[in-house]
PDB file of C-alpha atoms in Angstrom:
ATOM      1  CA  MET A 134      69.001 122.894  91.552  1.00 65.00           C
ATOM      2  CA  ASN A 135      70.275 122.687  95.143  1.00 65.00           C
ATOM      3  CA  THR A 136      68.745 119.229  95.524  1.00 73.00           C
ATOM      4  CA  PHE A 137      70.465 118.019  92.358  1.00 65.00           C
ATOM      5  CA  LEU A 138      73.807 119.396  93.546  1.00 62.00           C
ATOM      6  CA  SER A 139      73.364 117.760  96.959  1.00 66.00           C
ATOM      7  CA  VAL A 140      72.546 114.413  95.365  1.00 65.00           C
ATOM      8  CA  ALA A 141      75.518 114.668  92.983  1.00 66.00           C
ATOM      9  CA  VAL A 142      77.935 115.473  95.818  1.00 62.00           C
ATOM     10  CA  THR A 143      76.533 112.637  97.955  1.00 62.00           C
ATOM     11  CA  VAL A 144      76.871 110.119  95.119  1.00 62.00           C
ATOM     12  CA  PHE A 145      80.433 111.261  94.446  1.00 61.00           C
ATOM     13  CA  LEU A 146      81.439 110.958  98.102  1.00 60.00           C
ATOM     14  CA  LEU A 147      79.837 107.531  98.469  1.00 58.00           C
ATOM     15  CA  THR A 148      81.642 106.159  95.428  1.00 60.00           C
ATOM     16  CA  TYR A 149      85.015 107.721  96.253  1.00 56.00           C
ATOM     17  CA  ALA A 150      85.275 106.735  99.947  1.00 54.00           C
ATOM     18  CA  PRO A 151      85.226 102.914  99.448  1.00 53.00           C
ATOM     19  CA  VAL A 152      87.865 103.155  96.695  1.00 52.00           C
ATOM     20  CA  ASP A 153      90.247 105.028  98.992  1.00 52.00           C
ATOM     21  CA  ALA A 154      89.632 102.497 101.782  1.00 51.00           C
ATOM     22  CA  LEU A 155      90.267  99.573  99.420  1.00 55.00           C
ATOM     23  CA  ASP A 156      93.548 101.091  98.186  1.00 65.00           C
ATOM     24  CA  ARG A 157      94.798 101.536 101.756  1.00 60.00           C
ATOM     25  CA  GLU A 158      93.716  97.985 102.596  1.00 64.00           C
ATOM     26  CA  LYS A 159      95.670  96.645  99.587  1.00 62.00           C
ATOM     27  CA  ARG A 160      98.795  98.543 100.640  1.00 64.00           C
ATOM     28  CA  LEU A 161      98.500  97.259 104.201  1.00 58.00           C
ATOM     29  CA  ARG A 162      98.130  93.678 102.939  1.00 59.00           C
ATOM     30  CA  VAL A 163     101.334  94.023 100.886  1.00 60.00           C
ATOM     31  CA  VAL A 164     103.294  95.554 103.756  1.00 55.00           C
ATOM     32  CA  SER A 165     102.055  92.980 106.254  1.00 53.00           C
ATOM     33  CA  SER A 166     102.906  90.085 103.932  1.00 54.00           C
ATOM     34  CA  VAL A 167     106.454  91.417 103.543  1.00 54.00           C
ATOM     35  CA  HIS A 168     106.878  91.821 107.292  1.00 54.00           C
ATOM     36  CA  ALA A 169     105.251  88.457 108.029  1.00 52.00           C
ATOM     37  CA  ASN A 170     107.511  86.491 105.678  1.00 52.00           C
ATOM     38  CA  GLU A 171     110.574  85.470 107.667  1.00 52.00           C
ATOM     39  CA  ARG A 172     112.458  84.530 104.506  1.00 53.00           C
ATOM     40  CA  VAL A 173     112.406  88.028 102.998  1.00 53.00           C
ATOM     41  CA  LEU A 174     115.322  90.410 103.308  1.00 56.00           C
ATOM     42  CA  VAL A 175     113.718  93.817 103.615  1.00 57.00           C
ATOM     43  CA  THR A 176     115.622  96.284 101.430  1.00 58.00           C
ATOM     44  CA  GLY A 177     114.990  99.482  99.539  1.00 56.00           C
ATOM     45  CA  GLN A 178     113.147  97.558  96.825  1.00 51.00           C
ATOM     46  CA  GLU A 179     109.987  97.305  98.931  1.00 51.00           C
ATOM     47  CA  GLU A 180     107.981 100.477  98.826  1.00 50.00           C
ATOM     48  CA  ARG A 181     106.034 101.418 101.914  1.00 44.00           C
ATOM     49  CA  GLU A 182     103.699 104.225 102.755  1.00 46.00           C
ATOM     50  CA  LYS A 183     105.785 106.456 105.008  1.00 45.00           C
ATOM     51  CA  GLY A 184     104.095 107.613 108.137  1.00 51.00           C
ATOM     52  CA  ASN A 185     107.157 109.408 109.422  1.00 57.00           C
ATOM     53  CA  GLY A 186     109.172 111.949 107.452  1.00 68.00           C
ATOM     54  CA  ASP A 187     112.105 111.426 109.805  1.00 79.00           C
ATOM     55  CA  CYS A 188     113.030 108.041 108.278  1.00 87.00           C
ATOM     56  CA  VAL A 189     116.215 108.626 106.291  1.00 86.00           C
ATOM     57  CA  ASP A 190     118.081 106.196 104.043  1.00 85.00           C
ATOM     58  CA  ASP A 191     121.674 107.336 103.521  1.00 86.00           C
ATOM     59  CA  GLY A 192     122.054 105.035 100.502  1.00 85.00           C
ATOM     60  CA  THR A 193     124.701 102.747 102.010  1.00 85.00           C
ATOM     61  CA  ARG A 194     124.570  99.369 100.247  1.00 86.00           C
ATOM     62  CA  ASN A 195     127.601  97.558 101.648  1.00 90.00           C
ATOM     63  CA  GLN A 196     126.830  93.982 102.600  1.00 89.00           C
ATOM     64  CA  ASP A 197     127.277  93.611 106.346  1.00 92.00           C
ATOM     65  CA  PRO A 198     124.079  91.767 107.408  1.00 92.00           C
ATOM     66  CA  VAL A 199     122.419  92.419 110.725  1.00 92.00           C
ATOM     67  CA  CYS A 200     119.642  90.417 112.350  1.00 92.00           C
ATOM     68  CA  ALA A 201     116.608  92.106 113.854  1.00 91.00           C
ATOM     69  CA  SER A 202     114.293  90.927 116.599  1.00 92.00           C
ATOM     70  CA  ASN A 203     111.531  90.518 113.979  1.00 88.00           C
ATOM     71  CA  GLY A 204     113.516  87.634 112.426  1.00 88.00           C
ATOM     72  CA  LYS A 205     114.549  89.583 109.328  1.00 89.00           C
ATOM     73  CA  LYS A 206     118.082  89.933 108.011  1.00 91.00           C
ATOM     74  CA  TYR A 207     118.846  93.463 106.838  1.00 90.00           C
ATOM     75  CA  LEU A 208     121.621  94.252 104.366  1.00 91.00           C
ATOM     76  CA  ASN A 209     123.514  96.486 106.805  1.00 91.00           C
ATOM     77  CA  MET A 210     123.034  98.720 109.845  1.00 93.00           C
ATOM     78  CA  ASN A 211     121.767 101.628 107.732  1.00 91.00           C
ATOM     79  CA  ARG A 212     119.056  99.475 106.124  1.00 89.00           C
ATOM     80  CA  PHE A 213     118.111  98.205 109.603  1.00 90.00           C
ATOM     81  CA  GLU A 214     117.828 101.732 111.056  1.00 92.00           C
ATOM     82  CA  TYR A 215     115.793 102.933 108.064  1.00 88.00           C
ATOM     83  CA  ASN A 216     113.382  99.987 108.201  1.00 87.00           C
ATOM     84  CA  LYS A 217     113.188 100.195 111.997  1.00 90.00           C
ATOM     85  CA  CYS A 218     112.008 103.792 111.620  1.00 91.00           C
ATOM     86  CA  LEU A 219     109.389 102.820 109.009  1.00 88.00           C
ATOM     87  CA  ILE A 220     108.129  99.867 111.068  1.00 88.00           C
ATOM     88  CA  GLU A 221     107.870 102.064 114.141  1.00 89.00           C
ATOM     89  CA  ALA A 222     105.972 104.736 112.180  1.00 87.00           C
ATOM     90  CA  GLU A 223     103.582 102.248 110.552  1.00 87.00           C
ATOM     91  CA  ASP A 224     103.016  99.640 113.246  1.00 87.00           C
ATOM     92  CA  GLY A 225     104.325 101.172 116.455  1.00 89.00           C
ATOM     93  CA  GLN A 226     106.581  98.111 116.769  1.00 92.00           C
ATOM     94  CA  ASP A 227     110.101  98.558 118.149  1.00 93.00           C
ATOM     95  CA  ILE A 228     112.724  96.172 116.750  1.00 94.00           C
ATOM     96  CA  THR A 229     116.277  95.701 117.984  1.00 96.00           C
ATOM     97  CA  ILE A 230     119.497  94.077 116.796  1.00 96.00           C
ATOM     98  CA  VAL A 231     119.931  90.474 117.935  1.00 95.00           C
ATOM     99  CA  ASP A 232     122.504  87.749 117.317  1.00 95.00           C
ATOM    100  CA  LEU A 233     122.781  86.655 113.661  1.00 92.00           C
ATOM    101  CA  GLU A 234     122.027  83.087 114.759  1.00 92.00           C
ATOM    102  CA  PHE A 235     118.444  84.215 115.442  1.00 91.00           C
ATOM    103  CA  CYS A 236     118.017  84.909 111.695  1.00 90.00           C
ATOM    104  CA  ARG A 237     119.768  81.779 110.441  1.00 85.00           C
ATOM    105  CA  GLU A 238     116.655  80.750 108.461  1.00 84.00           C
ATOM    106  CA  ALA A 239     116.244  84.164 106.795  1.00 83.00           C
ATOM    107  CA  MET A 240     117.641  84.298 103.273  1.00 69.00           C
ATOM    108  CA  LEU A 241     119.387  87.204 101.591  1.00 63.00           C
ATOM    109  CA  GLU A 242     117.043  87.197  98.597  1.00 45.00           C
ATOM    110  CA  ASP A 243     117.635  90.720  97.310  1.00 48.00           C
ATOM    111  CA  ILE A 244     121.422  90.834  96.968  1.00 50.00           C
ATOM    112  CA  GLU A 245     121.105  91.027  93.172  1.00 49.00           C
ATOM    113  CA  SER A 246     118.660  93.947  93.294  1.00 46.00           C
ATOM    114  CA  GLU A 247     121.085  95.862  95.511  1.00 51.00           C
ATOM    115  CA  GLY A 248     123.786  95.470  92.836  1.00 51.00           C
ATOM    116  CA  LEU A 249     126.053  93.377  95.040  1.00 51.00           C
ATOM    117  CA  VAL A 250     126.352  90.348  92.747  1.00 52.00           C
TER     118      VAL A 250
END
């Protein structure tokens, strides 16, 4: 009986572990493709796995774009600070505000989803 139980537990663990790894890999691919696309405005519509419970979105949705050193245009300073926190928690990358000219190629693609149009 103990041998059967050991085999059953081993089979369960072997089948469960790769599934969990694949799910995390899928999530990382989605997040990295969003961050790698310089033409994406990162807003609240993208869902990310939070690694830091200190990242707070105050809900401000006024349109006052800011440009970040990662080449992304964020809807406003609040969205920048929130995404900066998430990026720092997930990737350890520190982004800063730079001149809007730096993001001239970035498009504000998600204005409609923010209810601003």
